[in-house]
Amino acid sequence: MRLSILTLNPGYFPGALDEGMIRIARQKGLLEVSVVAIRDFTTDRYGTTDDYPYGGGAGMVMKVEPIARAFESARRAAGPGAPHVLVTSPQGRRFTQAWARDLAREPSIAILCGRYRGIDERVIPILGAEEISIGDYVLSGGEPAALVIVDALARLLPGVLGDAESAEADSFSEPLLDAPVYTRPEECEGHRVPEVLLSGNHERIRLWRRREALRRTWNRRPDLLEGRELSDEDKRLLKEIKGEVAR
Ligand code: SAH
């Protein structure tokens, strides 16, 4: 995947793009990231990227032209094929694991980070962009949102995770929340690891994990279970869980 991040704050990204899963994806050649500084595409000597809003009011608005030029340069550098363009915005469609899976199949993506009061609305049709929100809160800039998106995508690229199963078992892949996990030692300040996990009995462990995943989902995110087709086993486990609470 080729990814371009268009930003007024390129200093935000070194470090974050050189760690963890994103670093691995880049090292394996599965992800190529370029951070494009919009300011490099200004034409006046002050490097102006923002201006006052038409109609007045507080806050500055990011101008169209430097963004359009930065995008054009990124597009040319990425070679043939139009990138899928995302504009970070609290007004966008909410980013989900399902959307991340769809995006992970794109060969080329560009993410535009907003600042100030936002971006001139005309950027959306000009770039053919889709607005994306990472949640119902307002950030001061789109850069942390871009990093959230890149991180979620990087680990889904085929070949990035060593153990293909471990992405499958994640919360929301199903979408059920994941069962709790433990590692050594067996006891920590009086808290013991559930005995079943030490039993070596794979079927008991599988059933326990399934039950705990259903329990967590039912307790914390019942909305994820609504309208969902459950297997006979899941129905039985869920009935047991609800029975435990009633007792
Ligand atoms: N006035 C705007 C908010 C501007 S916040 C409004 O009310 O819609 C400045 C920038 O931060 C935005 O342009 C966007 O790029 C980014 N941003 C803020 N909150 C975000 C969120 N929840 N998800 C994605 N990007 C966000």
PDB file of C-alpha atoms and ligand atoms in Angstrom:
ATOM      1  CA  MET A   1       0.000   0.000   0.000  1.00  0.00           C
ATOM      2  CA  ARG A   2       1.151   3.496  -0.814  1.00  0.00           C
ATOM      3  CA  LEU A   3       0.069   6.082   1.689  1.00  0.00           C
ATOM      4  CA  SER A   4       0.459   9.857   1.544  1.00  0.00           C
ATOM      5  CA  ILE A   5      -0.265  12.014   4.560  1.00  0.00           C
ATOM      6  CA  LEU A   6      -0.864  15.695   3.764  1.00  0.00           C
ATOM      7  CA  THR A   7      -0.250  17.925   6.753  1.00  0.00           C
ATOM      8  CA  LEU A   8       0.738  21.357   8.013  1.00  0.00           C
ATOM      9  CA  ASN A   9       2.667  19.636  10.822  1.00  0.00           C
ATOM     10  CA  PRO A  10       5.014  17.067   9.267  1.00  0.00           C
ATOM     11  CA  GLY A  11       7.042  17.007  12.508  1.00  0.00           C
ATOM     12  CA  TYR A  12       4.217  15.064  14.065  1.00  0.00           C
ATOM     13  CA  PHE A  13       5.030  11.841  12.209  1.00  0.00           C
ATOM     14  CA  PRO A  14       8.690  10.787  12.514  1.00  0.00           C
ATOM     15  CA  GLY A  15       8.845   8.579  15.558  1.00  0.00           C
ATOM     16  CA  ALA A  16       5.283   7.338  15.339  1.00  0.00           C
ATOM     17  CA  LEU A  17       5.858   5.955  11.828  1.00  0.00           C
ATOM     18  CA  ASP A  18       9.138   4.377  12.933  1.00  0.00           C
ATOM     19  CA  GLU A  19       7.713   2.240  15.731  1.00  0.00           C
ATOM     20  CA  GLY A  20       5.890  -1.030  16.154  1.00  0.00           C
ATOM     21  CA  MET A  21       3.576  -2.455  13.533  1.00  0.00           C
ATOM     22  CA  ILE A  22       3.923   0.498  11.157  1.00  0.00           C
ATOM     23  CA  ARG A  23       7.724   0.119  11.183  1.00  0.00           C
ATOM     24  CA  ILE A  24       7.403  -3.622  10.509  1.00  0.00           C
ATOM     25  CA  ALA A  25       4.976  -3.049   7.627  1.00  0.00           C
ATOM     26  CA  ARG A  26       7.355  -0.482   6.120  1.00  0.00           C
ATOM     27  CA  GLN A  27      10.443  -2.663   6.612  1.00  0.00           C
ATOM     28  CA  LYS A  28       8.713  -5.581   4.905  1.00  0.00           C
ATOM     29  CA  GLY A  29       7.930  -3.308   1.970  1.00  0.00           C
ATOM     30  CA  LEU A  30       4.177  -3.770   2.474  1.00  0.00           C
ATOM     31  CA  LEU A  31       3.583  -0.129   3.315  1.00  0.00           C
ATOM     32  CA  GLU A  32       5.205   2.928   1.810  1.00  0.00           C
ATOM     33  CA  VAL A  33       4.434   6.187   3.605  1.00  0.00           C
ATOM     34  CA  SER A  34       5.226   9.702   2.469  1.00  0.00           C
ATOM     35  CA  VAL A  35       4.487  12.712   4.622  1.00  0.00           C
ATOM     36  CA  VAL A  36       3.760  15.726   2.440  1.00  0.00           C
ATOM     37  CA  ALA A  37       4.206  19.188   3.957  1.00  0.00           C
ATOM     38  CA  ILE A  38       1.407  21.345   2.550  1.00  0.00           C
ATOM     39  CA  ARG A  39       3.446  24.461   3.288  1.00  0.00           C
ATOM     40  CA  ASP A  40       5.980  23.386   0.637  1.00  0.00           C
ATOM     41  CA  PHE A  41       3.252  24.000  -1.939  1.00  0.00           C
ATOM     42  CA  THR A  42       2.494  27.615  -1.110  1.00  0.00           C
ATOM     43  CA  THR A  43       3.438  30.286  -3.639  1.00  0.00           C
ATOM     44  CA  ASP A  44       3.728  33.473  -1.578  1.00  0.00           C
ATOM     45  CA  ARG A  45       6.799  34.331   0.443  1.00  0.00           C
ATOM     46  CA  TYR A  46       5.013  33.904   3.764  1.00  0.00           C
ATOM     47  CA  GLY A  47       3.996  30.318   3.037  1.00  0.00           C
ATOM     48  CA  THR A  48       0.338  31.102   3.623  1.00  0.00           C
ATOM     49  CA  THR A  49      -1.828  28.016   4.069  1.00  0.00           C
ATOM     50  CA  ASP A  50      -4.856  29.535   5.825  1.00  0.00           C
ATOM     51  CA  ASP A  51      -7.063  32.577   5.568  1.00  0.00           C
ATOM     52  CA  TYR A  52     -10.030  34.262   7.256  1.00  0.00           C
ATOM     53  CA  PRO A  53     -13.424  32.596   6.861  1.00  0.00           C
ATOM     54  CA  TYR A  54     -15.881  34.149   4.427  1.00  0.00           C
ATOM     55  CA  GLY A  55     -18.819  35.491   6.401  1.00  0.00           C
ATOM     56  CA  GLY A  56     -16.629  36.208   9.407  1.00  0.00           C
ATOM     57  CA  GLY A  57     -16.369  34.449  12.747  1.00  0.00           C
ATOM     58  CA  ALA A  58     -13.533  32.978  14.756  1.00  0.00           C
ATOM     59  CA  GLY A  59     -10.750  30.703  13.547  1.00  0.00           C
ATOM     60  CA  MET A  60      -8.781  30.383  10.331  1.00  0.00           C
ATOM     61  CA  VAL A  61      -9.633  28.147   7.383  1.00  0.00           C
ATOM     62  CA  MET A  62      -7.174  26.026   5.412  1.00  0.00           C
ATOM     63  CA  LYS A  63      -6.933  27.211   1.801  1.00  0.00           C
ATOM     64  CA  VAL A  64      -7.704  24.993  -1.194  1.00  0.00           C
ATOM     65  CA  GLU A  65      -4.804  25.769  -3.567  1.00  0.00           C
ATOM     66  CA  PRO A  66      -1.787  24.597  -1.497  1.00  0.00           C
ATOM     67  CA  ILE A  67      -3.688  21.407  -0.605  1.00  0.00           C
ATOM     68  CA  ALA A  68      -4.628  20.751  -4.244  1.00  0.00           C
ATOM     69  CA  ARG A  69      -1.005  21.242  -5.325  1.00  0.00           C
ATOM     70  CA  ALA A  70       0.349  19.038  -2.513  1.00  0.00           C
ATOM     71  CA  PHE A  71      -2.154  16.360  -3.457  1.00  0.00           C
ATOM     72  CA  GLU A  72      -1.264  16.547  -7.137  1.00  0.00           C
ATOM     73  CA  SER A  73       2.421  16.125  -6.301  1.00  0.00           C
ATOM     74  CA  ALA A  74       1.704  13.139  -4.026  1.00  0.00           C
ATOM     75  CA  ARG A  75      -0.509  11.595  -6.688  1.00  0.00           C
ATOM     76  CA  ARG A  76       2.156  11.900  -9.355  1.00  0.00           C
ATOM     77  CA  ALA A  77       4.820  10.440  -7.047  1.00  0.00           C
ATOM     78  CA  ALA A  78       2.543   7.472  -6.287  1.00  0.00           C
ATOM     79  CA  GLY A  79       2.462   6.430  -9.951  1.00  0.00           C
ATOM     80  CA  PRO A  80      -0.561   5.283 -11.949  1.00  0.00           C
ATOM     81  CA  GLY A  81      -3.997   4.865 -10.381  1.00  0.00           C
ATOM     82  CA  ALA A  82      -5.990   7.348  -8.337  1.00  0.00           C
ATOM     83  CA  PRO A  83      -5.571   7.120  -4.556  1.00  0.00           C
ATOM     84  CA  HIS A  84      -8.531   6.720  -2.245  1.00  0.00           C
ATOM     85  CA  VAL A  85      -8.667  10.129  -0.559  1.00  0.00           C
ATOM     86  CA  LEU A  86      -9.687  10.587   3.080  1.00  0.00           C
ATOM     87  CA  VAL A  87     -10.153  13.915   4.829  1.00  0.00           C
ATOM     88  CA  THR A  88     -10.049  13.774   8.619  1.00  0.00           C
ATOM     89  CA  SER A  89     -13.038  15.535  10.154  1.00  0.00           C
ATOM     90  CA  PRO A  90     -15.225  15.177  13.241  1.00  0.00           C
ATOM     91  CA  GLN A  91     -18.151  15.412  10.791  1.00  0.00           C
ATOM     92  CA  GLY A  92     -17.064  12.358   8.809  1.00  0.00           C
ATOM     93  CA  ARG A  93     -18.359   8.806   8.825  1.00  0.00           C
ATOM     94  CA  ARG A  94     -17.136   7.005  11.920  1.00  0.00           C
ATOM     95  CA  PHE A  95     -14.003   4.871  11.422  1.00  0.00           C
ATOM     96  CA  THR A  96     -14.636   1.211  12.301  1.00  0.00           C
ATOM     97  CA  GLN A  97     -12.801  -2.103  12.043  1.00  0.00           C
ATOM     98  CA  ALA A  98     -14.992  -3.032   9.052  1.00  0.00           C
ATOM     99  CA  TRP A  99     -13.977   0.165   7.254  1.00  0.00           C
ATOM    100  CA  ALA A 100     -10.326  -0.489   8.174  1.00  0.00           C
ATOM    101  CA  ARG A 101     -10.590  -3.928   6.538  1.00  0.00           C
ATOM    102  CA  ASP A 102     -11.988  -2.372   3.344  1.00  0.00           C
ATOM    103  CA  LEU A 103      -9.294   0.319   3.272  1.00  0.00           C
ATOM    104  CA  ALA A 104      -6.525  -2.250   3.866  1.00  0.00           C
ATOM    105  CA  ARG A 105      -7.323  -3.606   0.375  1.00  0.00           C
ATOM    106  CA  GLU A 106      -6.694  -0.252  -1.341  1.00  0.00           C
ATOM    107  CA  PRO A 107      -3.392   0.001  -3.241  1.00  0.00           C
ATOM    108  CA  SER A 108      -3.105   3.732  -2.610  1.00  0.00           C
ATOM    109  CA  ILE A 109      -4.538   6.074   0.043  1.00  0.00           C
ATOM    110  CA  ALA A 110      -4.078   9.779   0.756  1.00  0.00           C
ATOM    111  CA  ILE A 111      -5.056  11.261   4.127  1.00  0.00           C
ATOM    112  CA  LEU A 112      -5.504  14.991   4.558  1.00  0.00           C
ATOM    113  CA  CYS A 113      -5.091  16.400   8.069  1.00  0.00           C
ATOM    114  CA  GLY A 114      -7.058  19.511   8.958  1.00  0.00           C
ATOM    115  CA  ARG A 115      -6.110  22.262  11.423  1.00  0.00           C
ATOM    116  CA  TYR A 116      -7.649  25.445  12.839  1.00  0.00           C
ATOM    117  CA  ARG A 117     -11.376  25.812  12.210  1.00  0.00           C
ATOM    118  CA  GLY A 118     -11.196  23.292   9.402  1.00  0.00           C
ATOM    119  CA  ILE A 119     -10.613  23.032   5.673  1.00  0.00           C
ATOM    120  CA  ASP A 120     -12.324  24.961   2.860  1.00  0.00           C
ATOM    121  CA  GLU A 121     -15.322  22.770   2.006  1.00  0.00           C
ATOM    122  CA  ARG A 122     -14.485  22.755  -1.724  1.00  0.00           C
ATOM    123  CA  VAL A 123     -11.481  20.520  -1.050  1.00  0.00           C
ATOM    124  CA  ILE A 124     -13.873  17.568  -0.714  1.00  0.00           C
ATOM    125  CA  PRO A 125     -15.269  17.633  -4.276  1.00  0.00           C
ATOM    126  CA  ILE A 126     -11.967  18.803  -5.794  1.00  0.00           C
ATOM    127  CA  LEU A 127     -10.030  15.865  -4.310  1.00  0.00           C
ATOM    128  CA  GLY A 128     -12.953  13.439  -4.603  1.00  0.00           C
ATOM    129  CA  ALA A 129     -12.493  12.810  -0.901  1.00  0.00           C
ATOM    130  CA  GLU A 130     -14.458  11.035   1.770  1.00  0.00           C
ATOM    131  CA  GLU A 131     -14.591  12.478   5.306  1.00  0.00           C
ATOM    132  CA  ILE A 132     -13.520  10.214   8.137  1.00  0.00           C
ATOM    133  CA  SER A 133     -13.944  10.713  11.895  1.00  0.00           C
ATOM    134  CA  ILE A 134     -12.205   8.675  14.578  1.00  0.00           C
ATOM    135  CA  GLY A 135     -14.854   9.449  17.201  1.00  0.00           C
ATOM    136  CA  ASP A 136     -17.226  11.969  18.709  1.00  0.00           C
ATOM    137  CA  TYR A 137     -14.741  14.470  20.093  1.00  0.00           C
ATOM    138  CA  VAL A 138     -12.856  17.368  18.576  1.00  0.00           C
ATOM    139  CA  LEU A 139      -9.094  17.214  18.080  1.00  0.00           C
ATOM    140  CA  SER A 140      -7.051  20.319  17.362  1.00  0.00           C
ATOM    141  CA  GLY A 141      -5.695  18.665  14.215  1.00  0.00           C
ATOM    142  CA  GLY A 142      -6.179  15.661  11.966  1.00  0.00           C
ATOM    143  CA  GLU A 143      -2.660  14.293  12.584  1.00  0.00           C
ATOM    144  CA  PRO A 144      -3.524  12.005  15.544  1.00  0.00           C
ATOM    145  CA  ALA A 145      -6.533  10.778  13.545  1.00  0.00           C
ATOM    146  CA  ALA A 146      -4.281   9.968  10.562  1.00  0.00           C
ATOM    147  CA  LEU A 147      -1.990   7.989  12.864  1.00  0.00           C
ATOM    148  CA  VAL A 148      -4.932   6.061  14.287  1.00  0.00           C
ATOM    149  CA  ILE A 149      -6.027   5.147  10.763  1.00  0.00           C
ATOM    150  CA  VAL A 150      -2.519   4.172   9.609  1.00  0.00           C
ATOM    151  CA  ASP A 151      -1.962   2.020  12.694  1.00  0.00           C
ATOM    152  CA  ALA A 152      -5.262   0.182  12.237  1.00  0.00           C
ATOM    153  CA  LEU A 153      -4.519  -0.407   8.537  1.00  0.00           C
ATOM    154  CA  ALA A 154      -0.854  -1.419   8.905  1.00  0.00           C
ATOM    155  CA  ARG A 155      -1.633  -4.422  11.083  1.00  0.00           C
ATOM    156  CA  LEU A 156      -4.262  -5.643   8.608  1.00  0.00           C
ATOM    157  CA  LEU A 157      -1.950  -5.698   5.580  1.00  0.00           C
ATOM    158  CA  PRO A 158      -1.384  -9.330   4.605  1.00  0.00           C
ATOM    159  CA  GLY A 159       2.001 -10.518   5.883  1.00  0.00           C
ATOM    160  CA  VAL A 160       2.479  -7.854   8.570  1.00  0.00           C
ATOM    161  CA  LEU A 161       1.335  -9.853  11.575  1.00  0.00           C
ATOM    162  CA  GLY A 162       3.462 -12.981  12.006  1.00  0.00           C
ATOM    163  CA  ASP A 163       0.580 -14.960  13.456  1.00  0.00           C
ATOM    164  CA  ALA A 164      -2.404 -14.466  11.154  1.00  0.00           C
ATOM    165  CA  GLU A 165      -4.700 -15.725  13.891  1.00  0.00           C
ATOM    166  CA  SER A 166      -3.870 -12.988  16.312  1.00  0.00           C
ATOM    167  CA  ALA A 167      -5.592 -10.309  14.196  1.00  0.00           C
ATOM    168  CA  GLU A 168      -8.547 -12.651  13.744  1.00  0.00           C
ATOM    169  CA  ALA A 169      -9.042 -13.011  17.500  1.00  0.00           C
ATOM    170  CA  ASP A 170      -9.038  -9.275  18.148  1.00  0.00           C
ATOM    171  CA  SER A 171     -11.986  -7.437  19.537  1.00  0.00           C
ATOM    172  CA  PHE A 172     -14.205  -6.214  16.675  1.00  0.00           C
ATOM    173  CA  SER A 173     -12.819  -8.635  14.103  1.00  0.00           C
ATOM    174  CA  GLU A 174     -15.813 -10.822  14.740  1.00  0.00           C
ATOM    175  CA  PRO A 175     -17.208  -8.395  16.067  1.00  0.00           C
ATOM    176  CA  LEU A 176     -17.116  -9.619  19.665  1.00  0.00           C
ATOM    177  CA  LEU A 177     -14.822  -8.180  22.306  1.00  0.00           C
ATOM    178  CA  ASP A 178     -11.786 -10.369  22.957  1.00  0.00           C
ATOM    179  CA  ALA A 179     -11.592 -12.617  26.054  1.00  0.00           C
ATOM    180  CA  PRO A 180      -9.184 -11.425  28.786  1.00  0.00           C
ATOM    181  CA  VAL A 181      -5.560 -12.510  28.371  1.00  0.00           C
ATOM    182  CA  TYR A 182      -2.864 -13.364  30.957  1.00  0.00           C
ATOM    183  CA  THR A 183       0.850 -14.122  30.986  1.00  0.00           C
ATOM    184  CA  ARG A 184       3.371 -15.249  33.639  1.00  0.00           C
ATOM    185  CA  PRO A 185       3.499 -15.353  36.634  1.00  0.00           C
ATOM    186  CA  GLU A 186       0.532 -17.520  37.643  1.00  0.00           C
ATOM    187  CA  GLU A 187      -0.114 -15.350  40.684  1.00  0.00           C
ATOM    188  CA  CYS A 188       0.305 -11.591  41.062  1.00  0.00           C
ATOM    189  CA  GLU A 189      -0.483  -9.797  44.336  1.00  0.00           C
ATOM    190  CA  GLY A 190      -3.064 -12.441  45.184  1.00  0.00           C
ATOM    191  CA  HIS A 191      -4.660 -12.491  41.733  1.00  0.00           C
ATOM    192  CA  ARG A 192      -4.481 -15.904  40.083  1.00  0.00           C
ATOM    193  CA  VAL A 193      -4.717 -16.742  36.397  1.00  0.00           C
ATOM    194  CA  PRO A 194      -7.993 -18.631  35.744  1.00  0.00           C
ATOM    195  CA  GLU A 195      -7.229 -22.343  36.316  1.00  0.00           C
ATOM    196  CA  VAL A 196      -8.673 -23.436  32.974  1.00  0.00           C
ATOM    197  CA  LEU A 197      -5.909 -21.581  31.083  1.00  0.00           C
ATOM    198  CA  LEU A 198      -3.298 -23.709  32.882  1.00  0.00           C
ATOM    199  CA  SER A 199      -5.170 -26.971  32.224  1.00  0.00           C
ATOM    200  CA  GLY A 200      -3.672 -27.709  28.821  1.00  0.00           C
ATOM    201  CA  ASN A 201      -7.138 -28.867  27.711  1.00  0.00           C
ATOM    202  CA  HIS A 202      -7.590 -27.070  24.398  1.00  0.00           C
ATOM    203  CA  GLU A 203     -11.323 -27.657  24.097  1.00  0.00           C
ATOM    204  CA  ARG A 204     -12.020 -26.371  27.628  1.00  0.00           C
ATOM    205  CA  ILE A 205      -9.820 -23.349  26.928  1.00  0.00           C
ATOM    206  CA  ARG A 206     -11.580 -22.627  23.635  1.00  0.00           C
ATOM    207  CA  LEU A 207     -14.992 -22.815  25.305  1.00  0.00           C
ATOM    208  CA  TRP A 208     -13.872 -20.632  28.224  1.00  0.00           C
ATOM    209  CA  ARG A 209     -12.507 -17.968  25.848  1.00  0.00           C
ATOM    210  CA  ARG A 210     -15.694 -18.025  23.824  1.00  0.00           C
ATOM    211  CA  ARG A 211     -17.827 -17.690  26.958  1.00  0.00           C
ATOM    212  CA  GLU A 212     -15.707 -14.816  28.317  1.00  0.00           C
ATOM    213  CA  ALA A 213     -15.768 -13.046  24.933  1.00  0.00           C
ATOM    214  CA  LEU A 214     -19.570 -13.289  24.926  1.00  0.00           C
ATOM    215  CA  ARG A 215     -19.745 -12.229  28.585  1.00  0.00           C
ATOM    216  CA  ARG A 216     -17.617  -9.134  27.982  1.00  0.00           C
ATOM    217  CA  THR A 217     -19.546  -8.179  24.904  1.00  0.00           C
ATOM    218  CA  TRP A 218     -22.876  -8.655  26.646  1.00  0.00           C
ATOM    219  CA  ASN A 219     -21.743  -6.663  29.714  1.00  0.00           C
ATOM    220  CA  ARG A 220     -19.848  -3.859  28.022  1.00  0.00           C
ATOM    221  CA  ARG A 221     -21.129  -3.564  24.460  1.00  0.00           C
ATOM    222  CA  PRO A 222     -24.540  -5.245  24.188  1.00  0.00           C
ATOM    223  CA  ASP A 223     -25.098  -3.205  21.005  1.00  0.00           C
ATOM    224  CA  LEU A 224     -22.590  -5.481  19.216  1.00  0.00           C
ATOM    225  CA  LEU A 225     -24.844  -8.483  19.839  1.00  0.00           C
ATOM    226  CA  GLU A 226     -28.032  -6.850  18.583  1.00  0.00           C
ATOM    227  CA  GLY A 227     -29.429  -8.398  15.433  1.00  0.00           C
ATOM    228  CA  ARG A 228     -26.525 -10.836  15.263  1.00  0.00           C
ATOM    229  CA  GLU A 229     -26.913 -14.462  14.165  1.00  0.00           C
ATOM    230  CA  LEU A 230     -25.485 -16.650  16.927  1.00  0.00           C
ATOM    231  CA  SER A 231     -24.357 -20.269  16.597  1.00  0.00           C
ATOM    232  CA  ASP A 232     -26.125 -22.840  18.785  1.00  0.00           C
ATOM    233  CA  GLU A 233     -23.048 -22.963  20.990  1.00  0.00           C
ATOM    234  CA  ASP A 234     -23.012 -19.181  21.404  1.00  0.00           C
ATOM    235  CA  LYS A 235     -26.711 -19.186  22.268  1.00  0.00           C
ATOM    236  CA  ARG A 236     -26.141 -21.827  24.942  1.00  0.00           C
ATOM    237  CA  LEU A 237     -23.131 -19.952  26.388  1.00  0.00           C
ATOM    238  CA  LEU A 238     -25.011 -16.663  26.423  1.00  0.00           C
ATOM    239  CA  LYS A 239     -27.941 -18.310  28.194  1.00  0.00           C
ATOM    240  CA  GLU A 240     -25.542 -19.629  30.867  1.00  0.00           C
ATOM    241  CA  ILE A 241     -24.042 -16.153  31.290  1.00  0.00           C
ATOM    242  CA  LYS A 242     -27.437 -14.503  31.676  1.00  0.00           C
ATOM    243  CA  GLY A 243     -28.438 -17.282  34.117  1.00  0.00           C
ATOM    244  CA  GLU A 244     -25.359 -16.573  36.276  1.00  0.00           C
ATOM    245  CA  VAL A 245     -26.341 -12.923  36.552  1.00  0.00           C
ATOM    246  CA  ALA A 246     -29.957 -13.774  37.465  1.00  0.00           C
ATOM    247  CA  ARG A 247     -28.893 -16.109  40.261  1.00  0.00           C
TER     248      ARG A 247
HETATM  249  N1  SAH B   1     -14.631  23.320  13.246  1.00  0.00           N
HETATM  250  C1  SAH B   1     -14.519  21.943  12.877  1.00  0.00           C
HETATM  251  C2  SAH B   1     -13.489  21.220  13.727  1.00  0.00           C
HETATM  252  C3  SAH B   1     -12.088  21.596  13.410  1.00  0.00           C
HETATM  253  S1  SAH B   1     -10.929  20.692  14.358  1.00  0.00           S
HETATM  254  C4  SAH B   1     -15.894  21.280  13.070  1.00  0.00           C
HETATM  255  O1  SAH B   1     -16.587  21.616  14.009  1.00  0.00           O
HETATM  256  O2  SAH B   1     -16.205  20.345  12.305  1.00  0.00           O
HETATM  257  C5  SAH B   1      -9.496  20.798  13.361  1.00  0.00           C
HETATM  258  C6  SAH B   1      -9.171  19.560  12.540  1.00  0.00           C
HETATM  259  O3  SAH B   1      -8.937  18.457  13.405  1.00  0.00           O
HETATM  260  C7  SAH B   1     -10.257  19.099  11.590  1.00  0.00           C
HETATM  261  O4  SAH B   1     -10.194  19.799  10.376  1.00  0.00           O
HETATM  262  C8  SAH B   1      -9.928  17.616  11.414  1.00  0.00           C
HETATM  263  O5  SAH B   1      -8.955  17.421  10.430  1.00  0.00           O
HETATM  264  C9  SAH B   1      -9.320  17.254  12.766  1.00  0.00           C
HETATM  265  N2  SAH B   1     -10.265  16.542  13.653  1.00  0.00           N
HETATM  266  C10 SAH B   1     -10.848  17.040  14.764  1.00  0.00           C
HETATM  267  N3  SAH B   1     -11.627  16.115  15.345  1.00  0.00           N
HETATM  268  C11 SAH B   1     -11.543  14.992  14.605  1.00  0.00           C
HETATM  269  C12 SAH B   1     -12.128  13.686  14.706  1.00  0.00           C
HETATM  270  N4  SAH B   1     -12.956  13.362  15.687  1.00  0.00           N
HETATM  271  N5  SAH B   1     -11.796  12.772  13.754  1.00  0.00           N
HETATM  272  C13 SAH B   1     -10.959  13.099  12.738  1.00  0.00           C
HETATM  273  N6  SAH B   1     -10.381  14.320  12.602  1.00  0.00           N
HETATM  274  C14 SAH B   1     -10.660  15.255  13.512  1.00  0.00           C
END
